[in-house]
mmCIF file with all atom_site columns, C-alpha atoms in Angstrom:
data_model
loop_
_atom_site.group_PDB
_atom_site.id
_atom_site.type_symbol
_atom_site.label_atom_id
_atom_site.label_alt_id
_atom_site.label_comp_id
_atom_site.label_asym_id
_atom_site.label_entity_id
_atom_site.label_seq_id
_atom_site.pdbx_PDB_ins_code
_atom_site.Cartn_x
_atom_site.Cartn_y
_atom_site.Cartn_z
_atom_site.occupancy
_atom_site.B_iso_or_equiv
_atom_site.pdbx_formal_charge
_atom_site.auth_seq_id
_atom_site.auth_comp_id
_atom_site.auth_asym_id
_atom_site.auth_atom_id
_atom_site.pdbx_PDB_model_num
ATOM 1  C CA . UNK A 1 1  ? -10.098 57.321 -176.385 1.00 0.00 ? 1  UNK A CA 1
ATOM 2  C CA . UNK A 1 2  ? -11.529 58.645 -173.216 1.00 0.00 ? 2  UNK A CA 1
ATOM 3  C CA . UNK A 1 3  ? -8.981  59.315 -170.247 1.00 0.00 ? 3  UNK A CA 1
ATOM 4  C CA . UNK A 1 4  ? -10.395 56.128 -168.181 1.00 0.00 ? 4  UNK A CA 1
ATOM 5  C CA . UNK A 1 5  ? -9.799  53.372 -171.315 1.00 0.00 ? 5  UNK A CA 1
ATOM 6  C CA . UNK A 1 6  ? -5.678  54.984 -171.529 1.00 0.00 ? 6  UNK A CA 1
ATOM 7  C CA . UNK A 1 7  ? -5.515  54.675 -167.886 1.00 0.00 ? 7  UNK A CA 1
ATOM 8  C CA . UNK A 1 8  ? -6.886  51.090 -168.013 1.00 0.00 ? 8  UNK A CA 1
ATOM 9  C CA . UNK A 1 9  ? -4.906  50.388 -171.201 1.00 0.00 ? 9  UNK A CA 1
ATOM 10 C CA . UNK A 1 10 ? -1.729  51.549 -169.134 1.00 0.00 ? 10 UNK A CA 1
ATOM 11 C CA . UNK A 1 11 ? -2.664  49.980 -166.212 1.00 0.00 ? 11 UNK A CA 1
ATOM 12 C CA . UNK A 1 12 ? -2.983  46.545 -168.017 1.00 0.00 ? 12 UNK A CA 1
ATOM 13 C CA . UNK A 1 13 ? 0.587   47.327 -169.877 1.00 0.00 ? 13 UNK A CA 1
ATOM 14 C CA . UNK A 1 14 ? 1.893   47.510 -166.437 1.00 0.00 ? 14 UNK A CA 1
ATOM 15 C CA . UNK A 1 15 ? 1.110   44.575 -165.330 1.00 0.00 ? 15 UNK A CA 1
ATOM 16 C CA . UNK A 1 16 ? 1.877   42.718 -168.441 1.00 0.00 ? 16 UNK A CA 1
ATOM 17 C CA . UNK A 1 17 ? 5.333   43.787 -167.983 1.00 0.00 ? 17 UNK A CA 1
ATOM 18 C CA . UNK A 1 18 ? 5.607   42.728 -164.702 1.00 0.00 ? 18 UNK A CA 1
ATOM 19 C CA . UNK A 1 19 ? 4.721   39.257 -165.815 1.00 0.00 ? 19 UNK A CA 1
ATOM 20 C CA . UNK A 1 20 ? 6.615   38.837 -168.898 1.00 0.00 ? 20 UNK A CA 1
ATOM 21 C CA . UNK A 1 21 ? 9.744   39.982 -166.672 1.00 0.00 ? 21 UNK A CA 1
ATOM 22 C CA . UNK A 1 22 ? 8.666   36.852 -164.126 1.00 0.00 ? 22 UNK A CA 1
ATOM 23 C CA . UNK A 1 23 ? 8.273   34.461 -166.902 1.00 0.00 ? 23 UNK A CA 1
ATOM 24 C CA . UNK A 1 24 ? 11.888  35.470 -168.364 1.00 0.00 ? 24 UNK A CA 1
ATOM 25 C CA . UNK A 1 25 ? 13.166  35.188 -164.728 1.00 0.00 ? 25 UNK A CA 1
ATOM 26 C CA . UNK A 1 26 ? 11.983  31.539 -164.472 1.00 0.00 ? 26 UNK A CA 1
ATOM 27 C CA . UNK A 1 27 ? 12.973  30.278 -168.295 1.00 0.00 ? 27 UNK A CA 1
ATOM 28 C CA . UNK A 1 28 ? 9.383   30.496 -169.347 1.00 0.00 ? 28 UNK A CA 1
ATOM 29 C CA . UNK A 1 29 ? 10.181  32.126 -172.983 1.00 0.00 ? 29 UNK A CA 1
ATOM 30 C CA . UNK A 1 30 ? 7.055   31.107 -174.794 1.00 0.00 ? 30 UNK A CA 1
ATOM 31 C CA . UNK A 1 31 ? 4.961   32.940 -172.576 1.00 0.00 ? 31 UNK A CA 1
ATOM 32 C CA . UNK A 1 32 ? 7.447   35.979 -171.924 1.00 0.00 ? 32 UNK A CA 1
ATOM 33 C CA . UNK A 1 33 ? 6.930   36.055 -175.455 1.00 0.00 ? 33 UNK A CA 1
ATOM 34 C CA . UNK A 1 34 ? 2.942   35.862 -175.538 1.00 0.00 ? 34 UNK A CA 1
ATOM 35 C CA . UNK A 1 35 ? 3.164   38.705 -172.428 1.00 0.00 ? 35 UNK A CA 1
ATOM 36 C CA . UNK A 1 36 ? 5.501   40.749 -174.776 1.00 0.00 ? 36 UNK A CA 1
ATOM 37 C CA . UNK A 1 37 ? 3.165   40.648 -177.544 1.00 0.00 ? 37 UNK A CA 1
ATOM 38 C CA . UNK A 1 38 ? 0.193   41.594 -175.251 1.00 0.00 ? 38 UNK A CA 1
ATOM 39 C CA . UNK A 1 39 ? 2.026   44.581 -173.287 1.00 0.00 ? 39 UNK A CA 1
ATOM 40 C CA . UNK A 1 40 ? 2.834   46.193 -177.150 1.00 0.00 ? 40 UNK A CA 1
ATOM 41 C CA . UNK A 1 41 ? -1.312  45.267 -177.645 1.00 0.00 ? 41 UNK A CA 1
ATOM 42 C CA . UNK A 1 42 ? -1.934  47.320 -174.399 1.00 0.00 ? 42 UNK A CA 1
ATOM 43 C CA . UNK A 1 43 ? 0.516   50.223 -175.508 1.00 0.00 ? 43 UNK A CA 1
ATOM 44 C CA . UNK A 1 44 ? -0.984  50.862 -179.012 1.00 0.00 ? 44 UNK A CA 1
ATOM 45 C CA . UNK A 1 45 ? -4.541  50.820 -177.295 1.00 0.00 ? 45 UNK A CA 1
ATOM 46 C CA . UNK A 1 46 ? -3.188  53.785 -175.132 1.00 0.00 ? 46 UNK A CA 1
ATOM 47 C CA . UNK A 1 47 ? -1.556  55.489 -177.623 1.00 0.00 ? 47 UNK A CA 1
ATOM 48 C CA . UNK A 1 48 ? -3.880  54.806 -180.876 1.00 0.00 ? 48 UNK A CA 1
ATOM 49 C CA . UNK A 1 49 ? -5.771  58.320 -180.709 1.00 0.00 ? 49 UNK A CA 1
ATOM 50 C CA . UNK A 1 50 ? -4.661  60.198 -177.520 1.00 0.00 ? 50 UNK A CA 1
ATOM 51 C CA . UNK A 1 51 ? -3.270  63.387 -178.277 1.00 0.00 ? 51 UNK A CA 1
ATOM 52 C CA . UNK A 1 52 ? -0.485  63.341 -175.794 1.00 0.00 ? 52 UNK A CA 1
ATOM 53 C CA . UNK A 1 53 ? 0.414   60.333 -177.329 1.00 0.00 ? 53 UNK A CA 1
ATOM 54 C CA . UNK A 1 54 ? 4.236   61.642 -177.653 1.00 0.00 ? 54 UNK A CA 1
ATOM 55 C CA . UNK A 1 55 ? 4.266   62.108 -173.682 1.00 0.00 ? 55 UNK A CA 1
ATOM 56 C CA . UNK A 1 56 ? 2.940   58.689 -173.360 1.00 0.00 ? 56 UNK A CA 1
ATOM 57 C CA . UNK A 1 57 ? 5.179   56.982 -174.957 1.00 0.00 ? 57 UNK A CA 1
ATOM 58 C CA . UNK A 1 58 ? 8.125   59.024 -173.406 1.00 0.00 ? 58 UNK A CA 1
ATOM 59 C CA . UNK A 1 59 ? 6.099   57.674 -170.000 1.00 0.00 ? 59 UNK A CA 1
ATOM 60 C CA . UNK A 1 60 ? 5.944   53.826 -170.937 1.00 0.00 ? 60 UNK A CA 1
ATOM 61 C CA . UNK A 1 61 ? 9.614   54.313 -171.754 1.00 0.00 ? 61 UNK A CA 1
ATOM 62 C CA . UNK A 1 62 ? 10.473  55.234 -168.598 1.00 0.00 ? 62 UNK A CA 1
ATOM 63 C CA . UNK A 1 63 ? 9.378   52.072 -166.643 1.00 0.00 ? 63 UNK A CA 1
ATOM 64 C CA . UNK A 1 64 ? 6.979   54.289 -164.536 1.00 0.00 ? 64 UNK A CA 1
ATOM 65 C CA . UNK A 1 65 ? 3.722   52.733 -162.778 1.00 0.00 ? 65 UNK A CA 1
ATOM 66 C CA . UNK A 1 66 ? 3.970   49.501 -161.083 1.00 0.00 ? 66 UNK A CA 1
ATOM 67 C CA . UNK A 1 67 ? 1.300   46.340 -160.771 1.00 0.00 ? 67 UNK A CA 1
#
């Protein structure tokens, strides 16, 4: 995976997160859940065959990056 598709794949995680935390705020499980489900797509698509995957996922763990 090139540097640009992680970056976009992290980007979109980011934002994804930031939703699902909105929907949970407002009682909107279903689609909290549907966000969840598409953050962990997002993560896996950053992490599926970088070599710094360890750092990456010590980075996602770390709430860093904001949409």
């Amino acid at each position: 995976m090139t540097d640009e598709r992680r970056d976009v794949a992290l980007a979109i995680k980011s934002c994804l997160d930031s939703l699902m935390s909105d929907a949970a705020r407002c009682d909107l499980d279903d689609l909290a859940r549907f966000l969840s489900l598409a953050s962990l797509a997002a993560e896996e698509a950053a992490v599926a065959h970088d070599p710094k995957a360890t750092r990456l996922k010590v980075l996602m763990a770390s709430g860093a990056g904001h949409c």
